[in-house]
mmCIF file of C-alpha atoms in Angstrom:
data_model
loop_
_atom_site.group_PDB
_atom_site.id
_atom_site.type_symbol
_atom_site.label_atom_id
_atom_site.label_comp_id
_atom_site.label_asym_id
_atom_site.label_seq_id
_atom_site.Cartn_x
_atom_site.Cartn_y
_atom_site.Cartn_z
ATOM 1 C CA MET A 1 -33.647 -39.631 -42.899
ATOM 2 C CA ASN A 2 -30.788 -40.157 -45.358
ATOM 3 C CA PRO A 3 -32.172 -42.511 -48.055
ATOM 4 C CA ARG A 4 -28.944 -44.541 -48.144
ATOM 5 C CA PHE A 5 -29.030 -45.015 -44.378
ATOM 6 C CA HIS A 6 -32.691 -46.036 -44.652
ATOM 7 C CA ALA A 7 -31.953 -48.600 -47.403
ATOM 8 C CA ALA A 8 -28.962 -50.080 -45.595
ATOM 9 C CA ILE A 9 -30.936 -50.522 -42.369
ATOM 10 C CA GLY A 10 -33.710 -52.200 -44.378
ATOM 11 C CA GLU A 11 -31.115 -54.595 -45.788
ATOM 12 C CA ALA A 12 -29.775 -55.242 -42.261
ATOM 13 C CA MET A 13 -33.253 -56.072 -41.003
ATOM 14 C CA HIS A 14 -33.711 -58.596 -43.809
ATOM 15 C CA ARG A 15 -30.350 -60.225 -43.143
ATOM 16 C CA LEU A 16 -31.054 -60.555 -39.419
ATOM 17 C CA ARG A 17 -34.384 -62.177 -40.216
ATOM 18 C CA THR A 18 -32.485 -64.851 -42.165
ATOM 19 C CA ALA A 19 -29.904 -65.198 -39.366
ATOM 20 C CA ASP A 20 -27.161 -63.537 -41.424
ATOM 21 C CA VAL A 21 -25.726 -61.497 -38.548
ATOM 22 C CA ALA A 22 -22.431 -60.883 -40.341
ATOM 23 C CA GLY A 23 -24.255 -59.515 -43.382
ATOM 24 C CA ALA A 24 -26.457 -57.353 -41.171
ATOM 25 C CA THR A 25 -23.402 -55.934 -39.433
ATOM 26 C CA ALA A 26 -21.830 -55.077 -42.788
ATOM 27 C CA ALA A 27 -25.040 -53.364 -43.902
ATOM 28 C CA VAL A 28 -25.145 -51.270 -40.740
ATOM 29 C CA GLN A 29 -21.498 -50.334 -41.188
ATOM 30 C CA ARG A 30 -22.317 -49.158 -44.711
ATOM 31 C CA ALA A 31 -25.159 -47.094 -43.268
ATOM 32 C CA LEU A 32 -22.896 -45.427 -40.742
ATOM 33 C CA SER A 33 -20.281 -44.655 -43.361
ATOM 34 C CA GLY A 34 -22.802 -43.298 -45.854
ATOM 35 C CA GLU A 35 -21.937 -45.994 -48.401
ATOM 36 C CA ALA A 36 -24.713 -47.071 -50.738
ATOM 37 C CA PRO A 37 -26.035 -50.633 -50.393
ATOM 38 C CA PRO A 38 -25.543 -53.094 -53.275
ATOM 39 C CA MET A 39 -27.900 -52.540 -56.185
ATOM 40 C CA ARG A 40 -29.041 -56.181 -56.411
ATOM 41 C CA ARG A 41 -32.110 -56.871 -54.306
ATOM 42 C CA ARG A 42 -33.834 -60.106 -53.396
ATOM 43 C CA ALA A 43 -37.528 -60.865 -53.384
ATOM 44 C CA GLU A 44 -39.609 -63.455 -51.573
ATOM 45 C CA ASP A 45 -43.089 -64.603 -52.505
ATOM 46 C CA GLY A 46 -43.277 -61.882 -55.150
ATOM 47 C CA LYS A 47 -42.694 -59.062 -52.636
ATOM 48 C CA ALA A 48 -39.630 -56.870 -52.587
ATOM 49 C CA ASN A 49 -37.746 -56.899 -49.314
ATOM 50 C CA THR A 50 -38.463 -53.328 -48.220
ATOM 51 C CA VAL A 51 -39.077 -51.978 -44.748
ATOM 52 C CA GLY A 52 -40.373 -48.601 -43.689
ATOM 53 C CA PHE A 53 -39.373 -46.859 -40.445
ATOM 54 C CA ASN A 54 -41.347 -44.035 -38.894
ATOM 55 C CA ALA A 55 -39.105 -43.375 -35.893
ATOM 56 C CA PRO A 56 -35.544 -42.019 -36.027
ATOM 57 C CA LEU A 57 -32.850 -44.643 -35.593
ATOM 58 C CA PRO A 58 -29.852 -44.405 -33.284
ATOM 59 C CA ARG A 59 -26.555 -43.968 -35.124
ATOM 60 C CA ARG A 60 -24.170 -45.928 -32.854
ATOM 61 C CA LEU A 61 -23.513 -49.398 -34.287
ATOM 62 C CA GLY A 62 -24.150 -51.219 -31.004
ATOM 63 C CA GLU A 63 -27.451 -49.413 -30.502
ATOM 64 C CA VAL A 64 -28.573 -50.134 -34.058
ATOM 65 C CA LEU A 65 -27.769 -53.829 -33.780
ATOM 66 C CA ARG A 66 -29.549 -54.137 -30.424
ATOM 67 C CA MET A 67 -32.620 -52.498 -31.895
ATOM 68 C CA LEU A 68 -32.548 -54.716 -34.964
ATOM 69 C CA ARG A 69 -32.231 -57.862 -32.839
ATOM 70 C CA SER A 70 -35.199 -56.812 -30.697
ATOM 71 C CA GLU A 71 -37.354 -56.205 -33.787
ATOM 72 C CA ARG A 72 -36.282 -59.329 -35.635
ATOM 73 C CA GLY A 73 -39.254 -61.344 -34.382
ATOM 74 C CA GLN A 74 -41.746 -58.742 -35.629
ATOM 75 C CA PHE A 75 -40.127 -58.165 -39.015
ATOM 76 C CA GLY A 76 -41.949 -60.997 -40.760
ATOM 77 C CA GLN A 77 -45.317 -59.403 -40.091
ATOM 78 C CA ALA A 78 -44.029 -55.944 -41.033
ATOM 79 C CA ALA A 79 -43.024 -57.316 -44.436
ATOM 80 C CA GLY A 80 -46.358 -59.035 -44.978
ATOM 81 C CA GLU A 81 -45.254 -62.545 -43.998
ATOM 82 C CA THR A 82 -47.413 -64.953 -42.060
ATOM 83 C CA LYS A 83 -45.849 -65.543 -38.676
ATOM 84 C CA ARG A 84 -45.560 -69.233 -37.827
ATOM 85 C CA ALA A 85 -45.050 -70.973 -34.542
ATOM 86 C CA PRO A 86 -41.490 -72.076 -33.800
ATOM 87 C CA ASP A 87 -40.766 -75.739 -34.451
ATOM 88 C CA ALA A 88 -38.234 -78.285 -33.313
ATOM 89 C CA SER A 89 -36.066 -77.704 -36.401
ATOM 90 C CA GLU A 90 -35.026 -74.215 -35.246
ATOM 91 C CA ASP A 91 -31.444 -73.742 -34.046
ATOM 92 C CA ASN A 92 -31.076 -73.748 -30.269
ATOM 93 C CA GLU A 93 -28.838 -75.267 -27.628
ATOM 94 C CA ARG A 94 -30.363 -78.706 -28.358
ATOM 95 C CA PHE A 95 -30.086 -78.480 -32.162
ATOM 96 C CA CYS A 96 -26.611 -77.372 -33.106
ATOM 97 C CA GLN A 97 -23.876 -77.883 -35.658
ATOM 98 C CA ARG A 98 -20.921 -80.190 -35.097
ATOM 99 C CA SER A 99 -18.177 -81.752 -37.189
ATOM 100 C CA PHE A 100 -16.592 -85.190 -37.401
ATOM 101 C CA GLN A 101 -13.153 -86.095 -38.760
ATOM 102 C CA ALA A 102 -12.056 -89.612 -39.755
ATOM 103 C CA ALA A 103 -9.260 -91.138 -41.797
ATOM 104 C CA ALA A 104 -11.667 -91.461 -44.749
ATOM 105 C CA GLY A 105 -12.743 -87.815 -44.595
ATOM 106 C CA SER A 106 -14.808 -85.343 -42.617
ATOM 107 C CA VAL A 107 -18.411 -84.230 -42.383
ATOM 108 C CA THR A 108 -20.362 -81.477 -40.658
ATOM 109 C CA TYR A 109 -23.717 -82.360 -39.162
ATOM 110 C CA LYS A 110 -26.577 -80.999 -37.096
ATOM 111 C CA LEU A 111 -27.371 -82.858 -33.880
ATOM 112 C CA TYR A 112 -30.681 -82.825 -32.020
ATOM 113 C CA MET A 113 -30.858 -83.806 -28.330
ATOM 114 C CA PRO A 114 -34.118 -84.122 -26.385
ATOM 115 C CA ALA A 115 -34.261 -81.960 -23.276
ATOM 116 C CA ASP A 116 -34.221 -84.910 -20.883
ATOM 117 C CA HIS A 117 -31.685 -87.025 -22.762
ATOM 118 C CA ALA A 118 -29.510 -87.507 -19.678
ATOM 119 C CA GLU A 119 -32.285 -89.456 -17.918
ATOM 120 C CA ARG A 120 -33.492 -91.684 -20.770
ATOM 121 C CA GLU A 121 -32.440 -94.811 -22.595
ATOM 122 C CA LEU A 122 -31.520 -93.322 -25.944
ATOM 123 C CA ALA A 123 -31.448 -94.472 -29.539
ATOM 124 C CA LEU A 124 -29.601 -92.812 -32.425
ATOM 125 C CA VAL A 125 -31.175 -92.057 -35.788
ATOM 126 C CA MET A 126 -28.953 -90.747 -38.574
ATOM 127 C CA MET A 127 -30.984 -88.822 -41.169
ATOM 128 C CA LEU A 128 -29.537 -88.482 -44.694
ATOM 129 C CA HIS A 129 -31.078 -85.652 -46.712
ATOM 130 C CA GLY A 130 -31.810 -85.763 -50.439
ATOM 131 C CA CYS A 131 -30.256 -83.712 -53.232
ATOM 132 C CA THR A 132 -30.621 -79.896 -52.886
ATOM 133 C CA GLN A 133 -31.629 -80.297 -49.226
ATOM 134 C CA ASP A 134 -29.701 -79.547 -46.051
ATOM 135 C CA PRO A 135 -30.063 -80.668 -42.415
ATOM 136 C CA ASP A 136 -32.377 -77.815 -41.389
ATOM 137 C CA ASP A 137 -34.686 -78.356 -44.350
ATOM 138 C CA PHE A 138 -34.741 -82.116 -43.817
ATOM 139 C CA ALA A 139 -35.407 -81.801 -40.086
ATOM 140 C CA ARG A 140 -38.318 -79.471 -40.824
ATOM 141 C CA GLY A 141 -39.834 -81.631 -43.550
ATOM 142 C CA THR A 142 -39.610 -84.917 -41.626
ATOM 143 C CA ARG A 143 -40.455 -83.519 -38.160
ATOM 144 C CA MET A 144 -38.040 -86.083 -36.761
ATOM 145 C CA ASN A 145 -36.953 -83.773 -33.935
ATOM 146 C CA ALA A 146 -40.448 -83.779 -32.446
ATOM 147 C CA LEU A 147 -40.346 -87.577 -32.398
ATOM 148 C CA ALA A 148 -36.932 -87.388 -30.773
ATOM 149 C CA ASP A 149 -38.508 -85.641 -27.795
ATOM 150 C CA GLU A 150 -41.298 -88.217 -27.659
ATOM 151 C CA PHE A 151 -39.203 -91.382 -27.988
ATOM 152 C CA GLY A 152 -35.825 -90.351 -26.583
ATOM 153 C CA LEU A 153 -33.799 -90.118 -29.788
ATOM 154 C CA ILE A 154 -30.529 -88.454 -30.612
ATOM 155 C CA VAL A 155 -30.867 -87.391 -34.248
ATOM 156 C CA ALA A 156 -27.820 -86.673 -36.428
ATOM 157 C CA TYR A 157 -28.230 -84.917 -39.778
ATOM 158 C CA PRO A 158 -24.993 -85.151 -41.823
ATOM 159 C CA HIS A 159 -24.599 -82.440 -44.444
ATOM 160 C CA GLN A 160 -23.404 -83.075 -47.994
ATOM 161 C CA PRO A 161 -22.041 -79.668 -49.112
ATOM 162 C CA ARG A 162 -22.221 -78.331 -52.661
ATOM 163 C CA SER A 163 -18.417 -78.397 -52.671
ATOM 164 C CA ALA A 164 -18.613 -82.203 -52.633
ATOM 165 C CA ASN A 165 -21.496 -82.497 -55.091
ATOM 166 C CA ALA A 166 -23.013 -79.663 -57.125
ATOM 167 C CA GLN A 167 -26.544 -80.688 -56.118
ATOM 168 C CA GLY A 168 -25.679 -81.697 -52.564
ATOM 169 C CA CYS A 169 -26.249 -85.401 -53.353
ATOM 170 C CA TRP A 170 -24.628 -88.297 -51.536
ATOM 171 C CA HIS A 171 -22.484 -90.385 -53.913
ATOM 172 C CA TRP A 172 -24.520 -93.601 -53.764
ATOM 173 C CA PHE A 173 -23.878 -94.111 -57.499
ATOM 174 C CA ASP A 174 -20.065 -93.899 -57.326
ATOM 175 C CA THR A 175 -18.180 -97.185 -56.796
ATOM 176 C CA ARG A 176 -15.685 -95.318 -54.601
ATOM 177 C CA HIS A 177 -18.530 -94.737 -52.138
ATOM 178 C CA GLN A 178 -20.184 -98.171 -52.239
ATOM 179 C CA LYS A 179 -17.724 -100.201 -50.173
ATOM 180 C CA ARG A 180 -16.803 -100.676 -46.570
ATOM 181 C CA GLY A 181 -13.714 -98.910 -45.286
ATOM 182 C CA SER A 182 -13.579 -95.893 -47.596
ATOM 183 C CA GLY A 183 -15.449 -92.857 -48.857
ATOM 184 C CA GLU A 184 -18.776 -91.635 -47.537
ATOM 185 C CA PRO A 185 -19.883 -94.977 -46.018
ATOM 186 C CA ALA A 186 -16.784 -95.072 -43.796
ATOM 187 C CA VAL A 187 -17.243 -91.448 -42.711
ATOM 188 C CA LEU A 188 -20.958 -91.831 -41.985
ATOM 189 C CA ALA A 189 -20.528 -95.108 -40.086
ATOM 190 C CA GLY A 190 -17.705 -93.529 -38.110
ATOM 191 C CA LEU A 191 -19.901 -90.552 -37.290
ATOM 192 C CA ALA A 192 -22.689 -92.833 -36.044
ATOM 193 C CA LEU A 193 -20.321 -94.737 -33.774
ATOM 194 C CA ASP A 194 -18.790 -91.518 -32.471
ATOM 195 C CA VAL A 195 -22.172 -90.043 -31.535
ATOM 196 C CA ALA A 196 -23.329 -93.345 -30.026
ATOM 197 C CA THR A 197 -20.214 -93.452 -27.866
ATOM 198 C CA ASP A 198 -20.661 -89.828 -26.827
ATOM 199 C CA PHE A 199 -24.204 -90.483 -25.571
ATOM 200 C CA LYS A 200 -23.594 -94.063 -24.361
ATOM 201 C CA ILE A 201 -26.108 -95.521 -26.828
ATOM 202 C CA ASP A 202 -26.370 -99.296 -27.171
ATOM 203 C CA ARG A 203 -24.955 -100.488 -30.500
ATOM 204 C CA LYS A 204 -28.239 -102.289 -31.190
ATOM 205 C CA ARG A 205 -30.064 -98.950 -31.109
ATOM 206 C CA ILE A 206 -28.287 -97.209 -34.009
ATOM 207 C CA PHE A 207 -30.428 -96.600 -37.093
ATOM 208 C CA VAL A 208 -30.219 -94.709 -40.379
ATOM 209 C CA ALA A 209 -32.908 -93.295 -42.665
ATOM 210 C CA GLY A 210 -32.864 -91.164 -45.787
ATOM 211 C CA LEU A 211 -34.776 -89.668 -48.674
ATOM 212 C CA SER A 212 -33.912 -90.126 -52.351
ATOM 213 C CA ALA A 213 -30.103 -89.960 -52.685
ATOM 214 C CA GLY A 214 -29.971 -90.097 -48.883
ATOM 215 C CA ALA A 215 -32.113 -93.241 -48.934
ATOM 216 C CA ALA A 216 -29.838 -94.803 -51.555
ATOM 217 C CA MET A 217 -26.847 -94.059 -49.312
ATOM 218 C CA ALA A 218 -28.752 -95.533 -46.362
ATOM 219 C CA ASP A 219 -29.051 -98.782 -48.323
ATOM 220 C CA VAL A 220 -25.306 -98.614 -49.044
ATOM 221 C CA LEU A 221 -24.732 -98.349 -45.275
ATOM 222 C CA SER A 222 -27.072 -101.262 -44.649
ATOM 223 C CA ALA A 223 -24.995 -103.410 -47.001
ATOM 224 C CA THR A 224 -21.538 -102.224 -45.954
ATOM 225 C CA TYR A 225 -21.996 -101.626 -42.203
ATOM 226 C CA PRO A 226 -24.712 -104.038 -40.998
ATOM 227 C CA ASP A 227 -22.760 -104.324 -37.749
ATOM 228 C CA VAL A 228 -23.321 -100.598 -37.104
ATOM 229 C CA PHE A 229 -26.912 -99.971 -38.268
ATOM 230 C CA SER A 230 -29.531 -102.327 -36.847
ATOM 231 C CA ALA A 231 -32.347 -101.098 -39.077
ATOM 232 C CA VAL A 232 -32.708 -98.806 -42.067
ATOM 233 C CA GLY A 233 -35.468 -96.529 -43.375
ATOM 234 C CA ILE A 234 -35.501 -95.984 -47.137
ATOM 235 C CA HIS A 235 -37.864 -93.369 -48.562
ATOM 236 C CA SER A 236 -38.009 -92.919 -52.349
ATOM 237 C CA GLY A 237 -34.567 -94.477 -52.709
ATOM 238 C CA LEU A 238 -32.616 -97.032 -54.729
ATOM 239 C CA PRO A 239 -30.868 -100.325 -53.903
ATOM 240 C CA HIS A 240 -27.162 -100.597 -53.171
ATOM 241 C CA GLY A 241 -25.200 -101.101 -56.392
ATOM 242 C CA ALA A 242 -28.013 -99.904 -58.665
ATOM 243 C CA ALA A 243 -25.534 -97.651 -60.521
ATOM 244 C CA SER A 244 -21.793 -97.237 -60.957
ATOM 245 C CA ASP A 245 -21.589 -93.750 -62.502
ATOM 246 C CA VAL A 246 -23.725 -90.711 -63.273
ATOM 247 C CA MET A 247 -25.220 -92.110 -66.490
ATOM 248 C CA SER A 248 -26.258 -95.403 -64.914
ATOM 249 C CA ALA A 249 -27.610 -93.445 -61.933
ATOM 250 C CA PHE A 250 -30.058 -91.605 -64.168
ATOM 251 C CA ALA A 251 -31.020 -94.888 -65.819
ATOM 252 C CA ALA A 252 -31.626 -96.503 -62.425
ATOM 253 C CA MET A 253 -33.738 -93.568 -61.294
ATOM 254 C CA LYS A 254 -35.916 -94.090 -64.379
ATOM 255 C CA GLY A 255 -36.362 -97.775 -63.552
ATOM 256 C CA ALA A 256 -33.488 -99.342 -65.504
ATOM 257 C CA SER A 257 -31.282 -100.433 -62.589
ATOM 258 C CA LYS A 258 -28.047 -102.316 -63.274
ATOM 259 C CA GLY A 259 -29.213 -104.917 -60.812
ATOM 260 C CA GLY A 260 -26.979 -104.069 -57.909
ATOM 261 C CA SER A 261 -25.508 -106.193 -55.173
ATOM 262 C CA GLN A 262 -27.431 -109.200 -53.890
ATOM 263 C CA THR A 263 -24.779 -110.842 -51.721
ATOM 264 C CA HIS A 264 -25.122 -108.988 -48.404
ATOM 265 C CA GLU A 265 -26.736 -111.641 -46.237
ATOM 266 C CA ALA A 266 -26.244 -109.646 -43.033
ATOM 267 C CA ASP A 267 -28.213 -106.538 -44.039
ATOM 268 C CA GLY A 268 -30.258 -105.068 -41.222
ATOM 269 C CA ARG A 269 -34.036 -104.821 -41.029
ATOM 270 C CA LYS A 270 -35.580 -102.413 -43.541
ATOM 271 C CA ILE A 271 -38.678 -100.280 -43.823
ATOM 272 C CA ILE A 272 -39.301 -98.857 -47.291
ATOM 273 C CA PHE A 273 -41.639 -96.052 -48.374
ATOM 274 C CA HIS A 274 -42.258 -95.078 -51.988
ATOM 275 C CA GLY A 275 -44.959 -93.090 -53.764
ATOM 276 C CA ASP A 276 -46.353 -94.826 -56.825
ATOM 277 C CA ALA A 277 -46.589 -91.450 -58.613
ATOM 278 C CA ASP A 278 -42.877 -90.721 -58.137
ATOM 279 C CA VAL A 279 -41.446 -89.536 -61.474
ATOM 280 C CA THR A 280 -37.990 -88.749 -60.048
ATOM 281 C CA VAL A 281 -37.085 -92.183 -58.685
ATOM 282 C CA ASN A 282 -39.147 -94.919 -60.313
ATOM 283 C CA PRO A 283 -41.205 -96.900 -57.753
ATOM 284 C CA SER A 284 -39.670 -100.131 -59.075
ATOM 285 C CA ASN A 285 -36.593 -99.234 -57.044
ATOM 286 C CA GLY A 286 -38.499 -99.420 -53.759
ATOM 287 C CA LYS A 287 -39.916 -102.789 -54.798
ATOM 288 C CA MET A 288 -36.398 -104.021 -55.584
ATOM 289 C CA VAL A 289 -35.116 -102.987 -52.142
ATOM 290 C CA PHE A 290 -38.005 -104.874 -50.509
ATOM 291 C CA ASP A 291 -37.620 -107.974 -52.688
ATOM 292 C CA ARG A 292 -33.935 -108.232 -51.813
ATOM 293 C CA ALA A 293 -34.602 -107.711 -48.128
ATOM 294 C CA ARG A 294 -37.116 -110.529 -47.927
ATOM 295 C CA SER A 295 -35.035 -112.871 -50.081
ATOM 296 C CA ARG A 296 -32.070 -112.420 -47.750
ATOM 297 C CA HIS A 297 -34.187 -113.261 -44.712
ATOM 298 C CA GLY A 298 -35.614 -116.416 -46.259
ATOM 299 C CA LYS A 299 -39.120 -117.800 -46.484
ATOM 300 C CA LEU A 300 -41.133 -116.116 -43.734
ATOM 301 C CA PRO A 301 -44.798 -115.220 -43.250
ATOM 302 C CA GLU A 302 -45.984 -112.171 -45.139
ATOM 303 C CA VAL A 303 -49.060 -110.017 -44.652
ATOM 304 C CA SER A 304 -50.409 -107.424 -47.076
ATOM 305 C CA THR A 305 -53.032 -104.809 -46.217
ATOM 306 C CA ASP A 306 -54.676 -102.033 -48.189
ATOM 307 C CA GLY A 307 -56.481 -98.986 -46.857
ATOM 308 C CA MET A 308 -56.730 -95.216 -46.527
ATOM 309 C CA VAL A 309 -54.303 -93.296 -44.304
ATOM 310 C CA ASN A 310 -54.579 -89.527 -43.981
ATOM 311 C CA GLY A 311 -56.149 -89.048 -47.385
ATOM 312 C CA ARG A 312 -53.968 -91.483 -49.324
ATOM 313 C CA ARG A 313 -54.578 -95.107 -50.266
ATOM 314 C CA VAL A 314 -51.739 -97.214 -48.912
ATOM 315 C CA THR A 315 -50.617 -100.760 -49.563
ATOM 316 C CA ARG A 316 -48.458 -102.150 -46.771
ATOM 317 C CA MET A 317 -46.530 -105.439 -46.955
ATOM 318 C CA VAL A 318 -44.934 -106.891 -43.829
ATOM 319 C CA HIS A 319 -42.389 -109.733 -44.003
ATOM 320 C CA GLY A 320 -41.197 -111.446 -40.849
ATOM 321 C CA PRO A 321 -41.509 -114.253 -38.327
ATOM 322 C CA ALA A 322 -44.796 -115.100 -36.634
ATOM 323 C CA THR A 323 -43.404 -113.688 -33.388
ATOM 324 C CA GLY A 324 -40.897 -110.882 -32.973
ATOM 325 C CA PRO A 325 -40.200 -107.817 -35.094
ATOM 326 C CA ALA A 326 -40.721 -107.751 -38.861
ATOM 327 C CA THR A 327 -37.634 -108.123 -41.019
ATOM 328 C CA ALA A 328 -38.976 -105.817 -43.732
ATOM 329 C CA GLU A 329 -41.921 -103.521 -44.394
ATOM 330 C CA TYR A 330 -42.869 -101.964 -47.710
ATOM 331 C CA TRP A 331 -45.317 -99.051 -47.850
ATOM 332 C CA ILE A 332 -46.656 -98.038 -51.271
ATOM 333 C CA VAL A 333 -48.291 -94.604 -50.976
ATOM 334 C CA HIS A 334 -50.690 -94.343 -53.900
ATOM 335 C CA GLY A 335 -50.859 -90.964 -55.610
ATOM 336 C CA SER A 336 -47.790 -89.616 -53.819
ATOM 337 C CA GLY A 337 -44.785 -88.277 -55.704
ATOM 338 C CA HIS A 338 -41.144 -87.789 -54.748
ATOM 339 C CA ALA A 339 -41.775 -86.567 -51.213
ATOM 340 C CA TRP A 340 -41.572 -87.628 -47.572
ATOM 341 C CA SER A 341 -44.971 -89.107 -46.687
ATOM 342 C CA GLY A 342 -46.863 -87.375 -43.872
ATOM 343 C CA GLY A 343 -44.196 -84.677 -43.665
ATOM 344 C CA ASP A 344 -44.341 -80.964 -43.018
ATOM 345 C CA ASP A 345 -44.701 -79.087 -46.293
ATOM 346 C CA ARG A 346 -42.673 -76.212 -44.868
ATOM 347 C CA GLY A 347 -39.734 -78.458 -45.794
ATOM 348 C CA SER A 348 -38.881 -79.378 -49.382
ATOM 349 C CA PHE A 349 -39.917 -82.743 -50.839
ATOM 350 C CA ALA A 350 -42.500 -83.304 -48.112
ATOM 351 C CA ASP A 351 -46.113 -84.390 -48.610
ATOM 352 C CA ALA A 352 -48.430 -83.695 -45.680
ATOM 353 C CA ALA A 353 -50.875 -86.361 -46.885
ATOM 354 C CA GLY A 354 -50.404 -90.069 -46.353
ATOM 355 C CA PRO A 355 -48.988 -92.114 -43.487
ATOM 356 C CA ASP A 356 -46.461 -90.491 -41.173
ATOM 357 C CA ALA A 357 -43.269 -92.076 -42.506
ATOM 358 C CA SER A 358 -41.161 -90.682 -39.663
ATOM 359 C CA ARG A 359 -43.366 -92.161 -36.954
ATOM 360 C CA GLU A 360 -43.674 -95.502 -38.744
ATOM 361 C CA MET A 361 -39.902 -95.708 -39.155
ATOM 362 C CA ILE A 362 -39.319 -95.044 -35.453
ATOM 363 C CA ARG A 363 -41.927 -97.669 -34.540
ATOM 364 C CA PHE A 364 -40.176 -100.155 -36.819
ATOM 365 C CA PHE A 365 -36.722 -99.282 -35.483
ATOM 366 C CA LEU A 366 -37.674 -99.650 -31.833
ATOM 367 C CA GLN A 367 -39.543 -102.940 -32.175
ATOM 368 C CA SER A 368 -37.947 -105.759 -30.213
#
């Protein structure tokens, strides 16, 4: 077989495995024209992306692409990868990309719908990823889509593109994005209302959760749109108003917060998770979010427990009335770093040990 044809088909196989159909098509077209593939090659897990073929390949483009598609599922094993079972974060007709446009701006997002959503009373959970993450990564690491099937949730994953922020961070630290009626808070609140309307979700069943920068933006939404979000989940995040620019953001992350806003009496209920070994966002930030939440809800009973959960020691503080749902919960996961507790380590910033933060957040959200 012509070595160039062989190399181009190998490149096409790799691109199809990563869902880059356009790139695979271009590689096949290069093969058919006799053009050499690009010299730069990628590697994964220390292995070059090479594929060997023992059988002759058809030369018609349609035939080649059909063959490549049929072999895509087996390619991982051919290249020495461990094949894993599909999970609920894979693209399909129930997990697809959408876009939302508002006067304040626009956002693309991934939306997950449980199979039987038409027959269930639904709730909406908006999930805000951290820096360097994207909706697919965050869905995988939190396993929130599996809980969506169990509890009847519509899950929206807004995407902060690198064109908006070089690291893909939400602008929680920018005063232009800390107020009601403008910037990212207005767009995200508008998105939540749009999805809730689309699926006829009760306004009292709209929630938001996030990790790191996403958690900080979730607290911004709690302060600026308490009429939209009934409860908020904050994992490894910072309080609203903790910073006003990039320099103060880094200071706040290290534990030197500016103090932030303390005047939002109508903030929704909050559940906070933070690892006490977090060196990216100082754990004092989680404590500050909890302290403000309980101060806003007044003097209420509080219970603190300490124990082991899935290999991690956990301190849990619950603040709330003697009857009815808690107003705030604070989970300190001892020994955990900057990662989603109880998550799937196939996603970034996820720690499989410790309490299942996703499940605990959903429990907290749906309490009545």
